C-alpha cells in the first residue's frame, strides 16, 4: 500500500515514520510537504510526532492551518485512513477531526518511557488485527499528553467505543498508577465517529524493531494493511456492525 | 485610525483540568502564601493593530481568538482594546 | 556617535594594558571603538584560548581514525562504511547559573550547530551536569531548570539525549557545570569546513534575526568570574528557539547536498565577529561586510551591537559567486532568510561598513597570529599533600554492611538518574540500542551493522585530590564504559572545566590535567579530536574542583556483540576481572559514610587497564558474556547491585577474596575492574583469555534468587532496594 | 476584609527574544490578519486572596511574582487587584 507522512516545520519523527513504512513494512511511502495541497493518492495519512511550529501557543494549533491539512480533512471526510501520532494526535484534535484536546502532563514534565497500552476496540482500521483487551508495549515521549474532553463528550466516546487505547498496568488494569500524564479515564488514543481517523500519544512507529523498543507497534500498521486488503464481503459485514462499547 | 493595542486573556474553561494552576497554588502554599486560592494559569497575548477602526478591531481580534489564539474545547478568552473591554 | 578609544575603554572591553599596547603596535594607530571591540572579543580567553593554547598542543590528536582534529567546529573520525562521526563537547556553565533553563537550552543549541555546521546530521546528545550539595537550598531549582532546558531543546529539535552524568558536590555550589555533547554522522568525503575563500564570493547570513542578546555574552561570561560581573553588567540572557534551529538544521543539510558552499560557520560566542573572522583567518582571505544588511530584531542597534550580538540560531556561509539565489531559495523553503551581507576579498583586511562608513579595517593576521599566548605561573596548591594523607586505621569499619550499601545506593551521586533522563526523548531517530542507565549509550549507525558507544565521565573528587590522576582516571573510566558495552574506544572530546587561570594553583591543576589526559590517551590510543576549555569557574575566590569532562566515542563493529550490565539468567557465573586493592582514598564511600574527602585516588596502571579491555572485547567477540559492568564509584558492592537492577529482579550470591579489610573489598574504587556474567560452560574459555592477558579473574559466585547476597556481610532484596534507588533523586530534590 | 481577586500578567522583558510571539505573529499573518504586529505571548495568572487587607495584598502578590510566578531574569510582571492596577 501507499503511506503518506506529513512533514510540518518542526515535525521530527517524520523520518523514522517514513523509514518504518518503507523498510519495515516494505510499502511505498512518500513525504507530504505541509505547503502541498495534494495527497498524491496515498491510502493512509500518517501525522508524525514532533514539535510542529515549535509547539508554540498550543501543540498542533498552527500546524492545523497548513495547506496540507485541508487535503487531510477531505481525505478523512471521504473515509480515508488517518493516523495521528503524538503531535499528530494533538494536531487532529486542534483541527476538530478528533474530539477533545491534549494539555500539559499532570506532572508538568516531559515524560519519556515505555508504557503499557490496552487496546479497547478492534473496530478501527488500526486495531483491526488486535484483540480488544490486548496489551501493547509502546514508547511515550511527550510534555502535553493529558487527554481532556467535557463530560458529555467523554461519555459519548465511551458509549460509542471511540476510546481506542488506554494506559494500563502490566496486568491490563487501567489504574491511576499506570497513567503517565493524567489523561481522563487513562485515555491514550481515540477515533472519530467514522472510526477511520485515529490519534494516540504513544509511538507505534518507534516500536517496530526488536533491537530498539520492541515490535508491538507493528500491529497497528499491519492492521491498516489488512483492513485495506480485506474482502468486500467483510467490508459489508463490518459496515453493519454496531460499534460496541 | 491609529494603532490599537489589544490584550487577550486565555484561561482554562471551568471544569477543565488546570494542572499548572494546581501546581502553582501548591507551591505558593509551601512558600507561605496560605491566603491564596483558586489559582488559574492561562495565557496573556499582547498585539498591535495598525490602521483599523476601533469598531472593527474588536471583531477582528475575536476572529483571531476563535481561529488560533484560544481552543474553544478547553479555553475561554477575553479581549481588551486600549485597556477597555471589547 | 563615535567613542574616543583609550586604555580605559580598552579595559572595559576586557583588554589588559599590555594587550592594548600590543594592539596599538600591530595596528600602528589607535583603533576605532568597533575595532577595539573586535579585538576585545577575539582576544578574550573564550575565543583566543590565550591561557591554554600552549598546553593543548600537548594532547595527542593524530591517528589513522582521525579525519578532522582540533581546530574546526568539531572533530571527526572514520567509522567505516564511508561514514564519519563528528562530535564535540562544550560548556555553558555561567549562562546556566544565571538562567538555568535558557542557559542549558542554548548550550545544547550551540553544540548542535557545531555538529551540523560540519555537514553531519546530529544523532545523539549527552549532558554532563554538576551542582552543589543536593541539600543546598538553590540546588533543586538549578537542577530542575537545567534538566528542563536540556530536554526542551533536544526534545524539540528531535535529537535523542542518551546519556551523561549528574554529580552533586559542595565544590560546585556557586558555579554549576553544564557540559553538553553532540555527535553526528556525515559522509566521510563531505565534511564542511569553516573557511572563507575565493575573492568575490558572497558572505551570506542565514537564520534568526540579530537582537541585543548576550552582547559580550559567552565570551565575557566565560572569561571572568561570575561575581566580577555586576548583575547589570551581565549581558541580556539569550533565549533559545529550538524550532528555528530545527529549520536551520534541515535547510543547511539540504544545502550541503549541493556544491554551492565554500565554507560555513555557526555564530556562537562573539557572534558575527568571531564567525566571520575565523572564516577569514582559516581561508587566509579578507572580508568586506555591510553591517546594515544584517537582519535585525530591534530598532536603533549600533554597529558595535551588530558585531557582538550573540543571538542564537544564526549561521554564516560563503557560497560560490552566482549561487546566491539558489541558496536563498533553499532557505526560503524552510521559511528562513538568507541575506548577502558582504563578500570575500583578497587584501587580507577585515572591513566592516555601517551606513556607508567604514568602522573596521583590520589586518586579519594581526587579530589571529598576534593574539596573545600566555604561559601563566603555576604552582602546587598549598595543603594538597595534607589532603592526600589518609590513615586507614582512623576509618572505623561499618557494623552493618547491608545498611551501608543501602545508604550508598540512595546517596545523591550513586542513585539512579532516571528522574533526569525520563525528561529526555531517548527514542527519536529510532537507533537507540542502549538507553540511559547502562555504562555507555549505544546508538546504531543508520543502515549498517555498526553502532557507536557514547559516554561522558569525570570524577571531580579525584581531580581535587590529584589533578593529574583525576584527569587520567576520567579518560580511563570513559574508555572502560565503552568497553563494558562491547565497543572499542576510538577517540575523545574533552571539556576542561577549571578555576581562574591567573591563579598559579589553578594553572598548576590545569597543566596536571593536560598531562593526565595526554598520558592516558596515548596509552589507550584514543586521540583528542575536539574539545573546549572553560576557565574562571569560581565564585568568592573559591574555584571548582578540577573537572576535565571526558567524552569517549567507541565503535561496535557488530551490534550483536553489544553488552549490557544486567544479569540475564539464573545460574550464570558471576566473575570479577581485575584486582581489588586496599584503596579507600577519594572514594564515594569515604565521602558519604565517613564525611571525608581525602586520601589519594585509586592507583592506575594503563597497561593493566588496556589488557582488561582486550579480555572483555575478545570475550564479547566470541559471545562468551551475557553481561558486563564497569566497577566504578561505590565499588564492587554497588556494581553488583547495579547489575541486579535491570528490572528482572534477578539477584546474586557472591563470596569475596579475603586478605584486605571488608569495606575496601566492598566499596573501594580500585581501577581496571569489571563484573561480568556468563554461562558456566564458557568459564574455562574466559579463564584462557584472562590468563593470556594476565588479568586476575575471580569467580564471585552466581546469578541466583532475588537478593544481593555477599558473603555473610550483605543481604539486600533486589526489588525493594531497586525502588528506593530509583526514587532517591526525586525524593531528595523534592520534585 | 473580604476576598480580593488578583490578576498577574507575566511578559518577556523588552529585548529578550520571544519565539512564541514571533510564531503567533507569522500564523496570524498567514491567516490574513495583516494588520497585526508586535505580538508578545506571556502568562496570565488569576488568584483569590482570602482575608487580606487591600493595602497588604499588593505587597503579597508582588512577593509571589518575585519568588515564583515570574522569572526576573527574562520576564516582567504587572499586577491588578480587583481590576485596578496595584
Ligand atoms: N544528565 C544525564 N542525562 C542522561 N543520562 C544520564 C545523565 N546522568 C547520568 N545518566 C545516565 O545514567 C547512567 C549512570 O550514570 P553514571 O553513574 O555516570 O554511569 P557510570 O558510572 O557508568 O559512568 C549512565 O547510563 C548515564 O548515561
Ligand atoms: Mg560516570
Coordinates of N, CA and C in Angstrom, one line a residue, chain C residues 302-435:
Chain C
X302 N 23.4 49.6 17.3 CA 24.7 50.2 16.8 C 25.5 49.1 16.1
X303 N 26.5 49.5 15.3 CA 27.4 48.5 14.6 C 28.1 47.7 15.7
X304 N 28.4 48.3 16.8 CA 29.0 47.5 17.9 C 28.1 46.4 18.3
X305 N 26.8 46.7 18.5 CA 25.9 45.6 18.9 C 25.7 44.5 17.8
X306 N 25.7 45.0 16.6 CA 25.5 44.0 15.5 C 26.7 43.1 15.4
X307 N 27.9 43.6 15.6 CA 29.1 42.8 15.6 C 29.2 41.8 16.7
X308 N 28.7 42.2 17.9 CA 29.0 41.4 19.1 C 27.7 40.6 19.6
X309 N 26.6 40.9 19.0 CA 25.4 40.2 19.5 C 25.6 38.7 19.4
X310 N 25.1 38.0 20.5 CA 25.2 36.5 20.5 C 23.8 35.9 20.3
X311 N 22.9 36.5 19.6 CA 21.6 35.9 19.2 C 21.8 34.5 18.7
X312 N 20.9 33.7 19.1 CA 21.1 32.2 18.7 C 20.5 31.9 17.3
X313 N 20.8 30.7 16.9 CA 20.2 30.1 15.7 C 20.5 30.9 14.5
X314 N 21.8 31.3 14.3 CA 22.3 32.0 13.1 C 23.5 31.3 12.6
X315 N 23.7 31.4 11.3 CA 24.8 30.8 10.6 C 25.4 31.8 9.6
X316 N 26.7 31.7 9.3 CA 27.3 32.5 8.3 C 27.9 31.5 7.3
X317 N 27.7 31.8 6.0 CA 28.4 30.9 5.0 C 28.9 31.7 3.8
X318 N 29.9 31.2 3.2 CA 30.5 31.7 2.0 C 30.1 30.8 0.9
X319 N 29.4 31.3 -0.1 CA 28.9 30.5 -1.2 C 29.7 30.9 -2.5
X320 N 29.6 30.0 -3.5 CA 30.2 30.3 -4.8 C 29.4 31.4 -5.4
X321 N 30.2 32.4 -6.0 CA 29.5 33.6 -6.6 C 28.5 33.0 -7.7
X322 N 27.3 33.6 -7.7 CA 26.4 33.2 -8.7 C 25.4 32.2 -8.2
X323 N 25.6 31.7 -7.0 CA 24.6 30.7 -6.5 C 23.7 31.4 -5.4
X324 N 23.8 32.7 -5.2 CA 23.1 33.4 -4.1 C 21.6 33.0 -4.2
X325 N 21.0 33.1 -5.4 CA 19.6 32.9 -5.5 C 19.2 31.4 -5.1
X326 N 19.9 30.5 -5.6 CA 19.6 29.1 -5.3 C 19.7 28.8 -3.8
X327 N 20.8 29.4 -3.2 CA 20.9 29.3 -1.7 C 19.7 29.9 -1.0
X328 N 19.4 31.1 -1.4 CA 18.2 31.8 -0.7 C 17.0 30.9 -0.9
X329 N 16.8 30.3 -2.1 CA 15.6 29.5 -2.4 C 15.5 28.4 -1.4
X330 N 16.6 27.7 -1.1 CA 16.5 26.5 -0.2 C 16.1 27.0 1.2
X331 N 16.6 28.1 1.7 CA 16.3 28.6 3.0 C 14.8 29.1 3.0
X332 N 14.4 29.7 1.9 CA 13.0 30.2 1.8 C 12.0 29.0 2.0
X333 N 12.4 27.9 1.4 CA 11.5 26.7 1.5 C 11.3 26.4 3.0
X334 N 12.3 26.6 3.8 CA 12.2 26.4 5.2 C 11.8 27.6 6.0
X335 N 11.2 28.6 5.3 CA 10.8 29.8 6.0 C 11.9 30.6 6.7
X336 N 13.1 30.5 6.1 CA 14.2 31.2 6.7 C 14.8 32.2 5.7
X337 N 15.4 33.3 6.2 CA 16.0 34.2 5.2 C 17.5 34.0 5.1
X338 N 18.0 34.2 3.9 CA 19.4 34.1 3.6 C 19.8 35.4 3.0
X339 N 20.6 36.2 3.6 CA 20.9 37.6 3.1 C 22.4 37.7 2.9
X340 N 22.7 38.2 1.7 CA 24.1 38.5 1.4 C 24.5 39.8 2.1
X341 N 25.5 39.7 3.0 CA 25.9 40.8 3.8 C 27.3 41.3 3.5
X342 N 27.9 40.7 2.5 CA 29.3 41.1 2.1 C 29.9 40.1 1.2
X343 N 31.2 40.2 1.0 CA 31.9 39.3 0.1 C 33.4 39.1 0.5
X344 N 34.0 38.1 0.0 CA 35.4 37.8 0.3 C 36.3 38.7 -0.5
X345 N 37.3 39.1 0.1 CA 38.3 40.0 -0.7 C 39.7 39.4 -0.6
X346 N 40.6 40.0 -1.4 CA 41.9 39.3 -1.5 C 43.0 40.2 -0.8
X347 N 42.6 41.2 0.0 CA 43.6 42.1 0.6 C 43.9 41.7 2.0
X348 N 43.3 40.6 2.5 CA 43.6 40.1 3.9 C 43.1 41.1 4.9
X349 N 42.3 42.0 4.6 CA 41.8 43.0 5.5 C 40.3 42.7 5.9
X350 N 40.0 42.8 7.2 CA 38.6 42.6 7.6 C 38.0 44.0 7.7
X351 N 37.1 44.2 6.7 CA 36.4 45.5 6.7 C 34.9 45.4 7.0
X352 N 34.5 46.3 7.9 CA 33.0 46.3 8.2 C 32.5 47.8 7.9
X353 N 31.4 47.9 7.2 CA 30.8 49.2 6.9 C 29.5 49.3 7.6
X354 N 29.2 50.6 8.0 CA 27.9 50.9 8.6 C 27.5 52.2 8.0
X355 N 26.3 52.2 7.4 CA 25.8 53.4 6.7 C 26.8 54.0 5.8
X356 N 27.5 53.1 5.0 CA 28.4 53.6 4.1 C 29.8 53.9 4.6
X357 N 29.9 54.1 5.9 CA 31.1 54.5 6.6 C 31.9 53.2 7.0
X358 N 33.2 53.2 6.9 CA 34.0 52.0 7.3 C 34.3 52.2 8.8
X359 N 33.8 51.2 9.5 CA 34.0 51.2 11.0 C 35.1 50.3 11.4
X360 N 35.5 49.4 10.6 CA 36.5 48.4 10.9 C 37.4 48.2 9.6
X361 N 38.7 48.2 9.8 CA 39.6 47.8 8.7 C 40.9 47.2 9.4
X362 N 40.8 45.9 9.7 CA 41.8 45.3 10.5 C 42.5 44.2 9.7
X363 N 43.8 44.2 9.7 CA 44.5 43.0 9.1 C 44.2 41.7 9.8
X364 N 43.6 40.8 9.1 CA 43.1 39.5 9.8 C 44.2 38.9 10.5
X365 N 45.4 38.9 9.9 CA 46.6 38.2 10.6 C 46.9 38.8 11.9
X366 N 46.7 40.2 12.0 CA 47.0 40.8 13.2 C 46.1 40.3 14.4
X367 N 44.9 40.0 14.0 CA 43.9 39.5 15.0 C 44.2 38.1 15.4
X368 N 44.6 37.3 14.4 CA 44.7 35.8 14.7 C 46.1 35.5 15.2
X369 N 47.1 35.8 14.3 CA 48.5 35.4 14.6 C 49.0 36.2 15.9
X370 N 48.7 37.5 15.9 CA 49.2 38.3 17.0 C 48.5 38.1 18.3
X371 N 47.5 37.3 18.3 CA 46.7 37.0 19.6 C 47.6 36.6 20.7
X372 N 47.5 37.1 21.9 CA 48.4 36.8 23.0 C 48.3 35.3 23.3
X373 N 49.5 34.8 23.7 CA 49.6 33.4 24.3 C 50.3 33.5 25.6
X374 N 49.6 33.0 26.7 CA 50.2 33.1 28.0 C 50.7 31.8 28.5
X375 N 51.9 31.8 29.1 CA 52.3 30.7 29.9 C 52.3 31.2 31.4
X376 N 51.2 31.1 32.0 CA 51.0 31.7 33.3 C 51.7 30.9 34.4
X377 N 52.1 31.6 35.4 CA 52.8 30.9 36.5 C 52.0 29.8 37.1
X378 N 52.6 28.7 37.5 CA 51.8 27.6 38.0 C 52.6 27.0 39.3
X379 N 51.8 26.7 40.3 CA 52.5 26.1 41.5 C 51.4 25.2 42.2
X380 N 51.9 24.1 42.8 CA 51.0 23.2 43.5 C 50.3 23.9 44.7
X381 N 49.0 23.7 44.8 CA 48.3 24.3 45.9 C 48.8 23.9 47.2
X382 N 48.9 24.9 48.1 CA 49.3 24.6 49.5 C 48.3 23.6 50.1
X383 N 48.7 22.7 50.9 CA 47.8 21.9 51.7 C 47.3 20.6 50.9
X384 N 47.7 20.5 49.6 CA 47.2 19.3 48.9 C 47.8 18.0 49.5
X385 N 49.1 18.1 49.9 CA 49.7 16.9 50.5 C 49.0 16.5 51.7
X386 N 48.6 17.5 52.5 CA 47.9 17.2 53.8 C 46.5 16.5 53.4
X387 N 45.8 17.0 52.4 CA 44.6 16.4 52.0 C 44.7 15.0 51.5
X388 N 45.9 14.7 51.0 CA 46.1 13.4 50.4 C 46.4 12.3 51.4
X389 N 46.8 12.8 52.7 CA 47.1 11.9 53.7 C 45.9 11.2 54.2
X390 N 45.9 9.9 54.4 CA 44.8 9.2 54.9 C 45.3 8.0 55.7
X391 N 44.9 7.9 57.0 CA 45.3 6.7 57.8 C 44.1 5.8 57.9
X392 N 44.2 4.7 57.2 CA 43.0 3.7 57.2 C 42.6 3.3 58.6
X393 N 43.6 3.2 59.5 CA 43.3 2.8 60.8 C 42.3 3.8 61.5
X394 N 42.3 5.0 61.0 CA 41.4 6.0 61.6 C 39.9 5.9 61.0
X395 N 39.8 5.0 60.1 CA 38.4 4.8 59.5 C 37.7 3.6 60.1
X396 N 36.7 3.8 60.9 CA 36.1 2.7 61.6 C 35.3 1.9 60.5
X397 N 35.3 0.5 60.6 CA 34.6 -0.3 59.6 C 33.1 -0.3 60.1
X398 N 32.2 -0.3 59.1 CA 30.8 -0.4 59.4 C 30.4 -1.6 60.1
X399 N 29.4 -1.5 61.0 CA 29.0 -2.7 61.7 C 27.9 -3.5 60.9
X400 N 27.1 -2.7 60.1 CA 26.0 -3.3 59.3 C 26.3 -2.9 57.8
X401 N 26.8 -3.9 57.1 CA 27.2 -3.6 55.7 C 26.0 -3.5 54.8
X402 N 24.9 -4.3 55.1 CA 23.7 -4.2 54.3 C 23.2 -2.8 54.4
X403 N 23.2 -2.2 55.6 CA 22.7 -0.8 55.7 C 23.6 0.2 55.0
X404 N 24.9 -0.1 55.1 CA 25.9 0.8 54.5 C 25.6 0.8 52.9
X405 N 25.4 -0.4 52.4 CA 25.2 -0.5 50.9 C 23.9 0.3 50.6
X406 N 22.8 0.1 51.4 CA 21.6 0.8 51.0 C 21.8 2.3 51.1
X407 N 22.5 2.8 52.1 CA 22.8 4.2 52.2 C 23.5 4.7 50.9
X408 N 24.5 3.9 50.5 CA 25.3 4.4 49.3 C 24.3 4.4 48.1
X409 N 23.5 3.3 47.9 CA 22.7 3.2 46.8 C 21.7 4.4 46.7
X410 N 21.3 5.0 47.8 CA 20.4 6.1 47.8 C 21.1 7.4 47.9
X411 N 22.4 7.4 47.9 CA 23.1 8.7 48.0 C 23.1 9.4 46.7
X412 N 23.2 10.8 46.7 CA 22.9 11.6 45.5 C 23.7 11.2 44.3
X413 N 25.0 10.8 44.5 CA 25.8 10.5 43.3 C 25.8 9.1 42.9
X414 N 25.1 8.2 43.6 CA 25.1 6.8 43.2 C 23.6 6.3 42.8
X415 N 22.6 7.1 43.3 CA 21.3 6.6 43.0 C 21.0 6.8 41.5
X416 N 19.9 6.2 41.0 CA 19.5 6.2 39.6 C 19.3 7.7 39.1
X417 N 19.6 7.9 37.9 CA 19.4 9.2 37.2 C 18.1 9.2 36.4
X418 N 17.3 8.2 36.7 CA 16.1 8.1 35.9 C 15.2 9.3 35.9
X419 N 15.1 10.0 37.1 CA 14.3 11.2 37.1 C 14.8 12.2 36.1
X420 N 16.1 12.2 35.8 CA 16.6 13.1 34.9 C 16.3 12.7 33.4
X421 N 16.8 11.5 33.1 CA 16.7 11.1 31.7 C 15.3 10.7 31.2
X422 N 14.4 10.6 32.2 CA 12.9 10.4 31.8 C 12.4 11.7 31.1
X423 N 13.1 12.8 31.3 CA 12.6 14.0 30.7 C 13.2 14.3 29.4
X424 N 14.0 13.3 28.9 CA 14.7 13.4 27.6 C 14.1 12.4 26.6
X425 N 13.8 12.8 25.4 CA 13.4 11.9 24.3 C 14.6 11.0 24.0
X426 N 14.5 9.7 24.3 CA 15.6 8.8 24.0 C 15.4 8.0 22.8
X427 N 14.2 8.1 22.1 CA 13.8 7.2 21.1 C 13.9 7.8 19.7
X428 N 13.7 9.1 19.6 CA 13.7 9.7 18.2 C 15.0 9.4 17.5
X429 N 14.8 9.1 16.2 CA 16.0 8.6 15.4 C 15.9 7.1 15.2
X430 N 15.2 6.5 16.1 CA 15.0 5.0 16.0 C 16.3 4.2 15.9
X431 N 17.3 4.7 16.5 CA 18.6 3.9 16.5 C 19.2 3.7 17.9
X432 N 18.5 4.1 19.0 CA 19.0 4.0 20.3 C 18.9 2.5 20.8
X433 N 20.0 1.8 20.8 CA 20.0 0.4 21.1 C 20.2 0.2 22.6
X434 N 20.9 1.2 23.3 CA 21.1 1.1 24.7 C 20.8 2.5 25.3
X435 N 19.7 2.6 26.0 CA 19.2 3.9 26.5 C 20.0 4.3 27.8

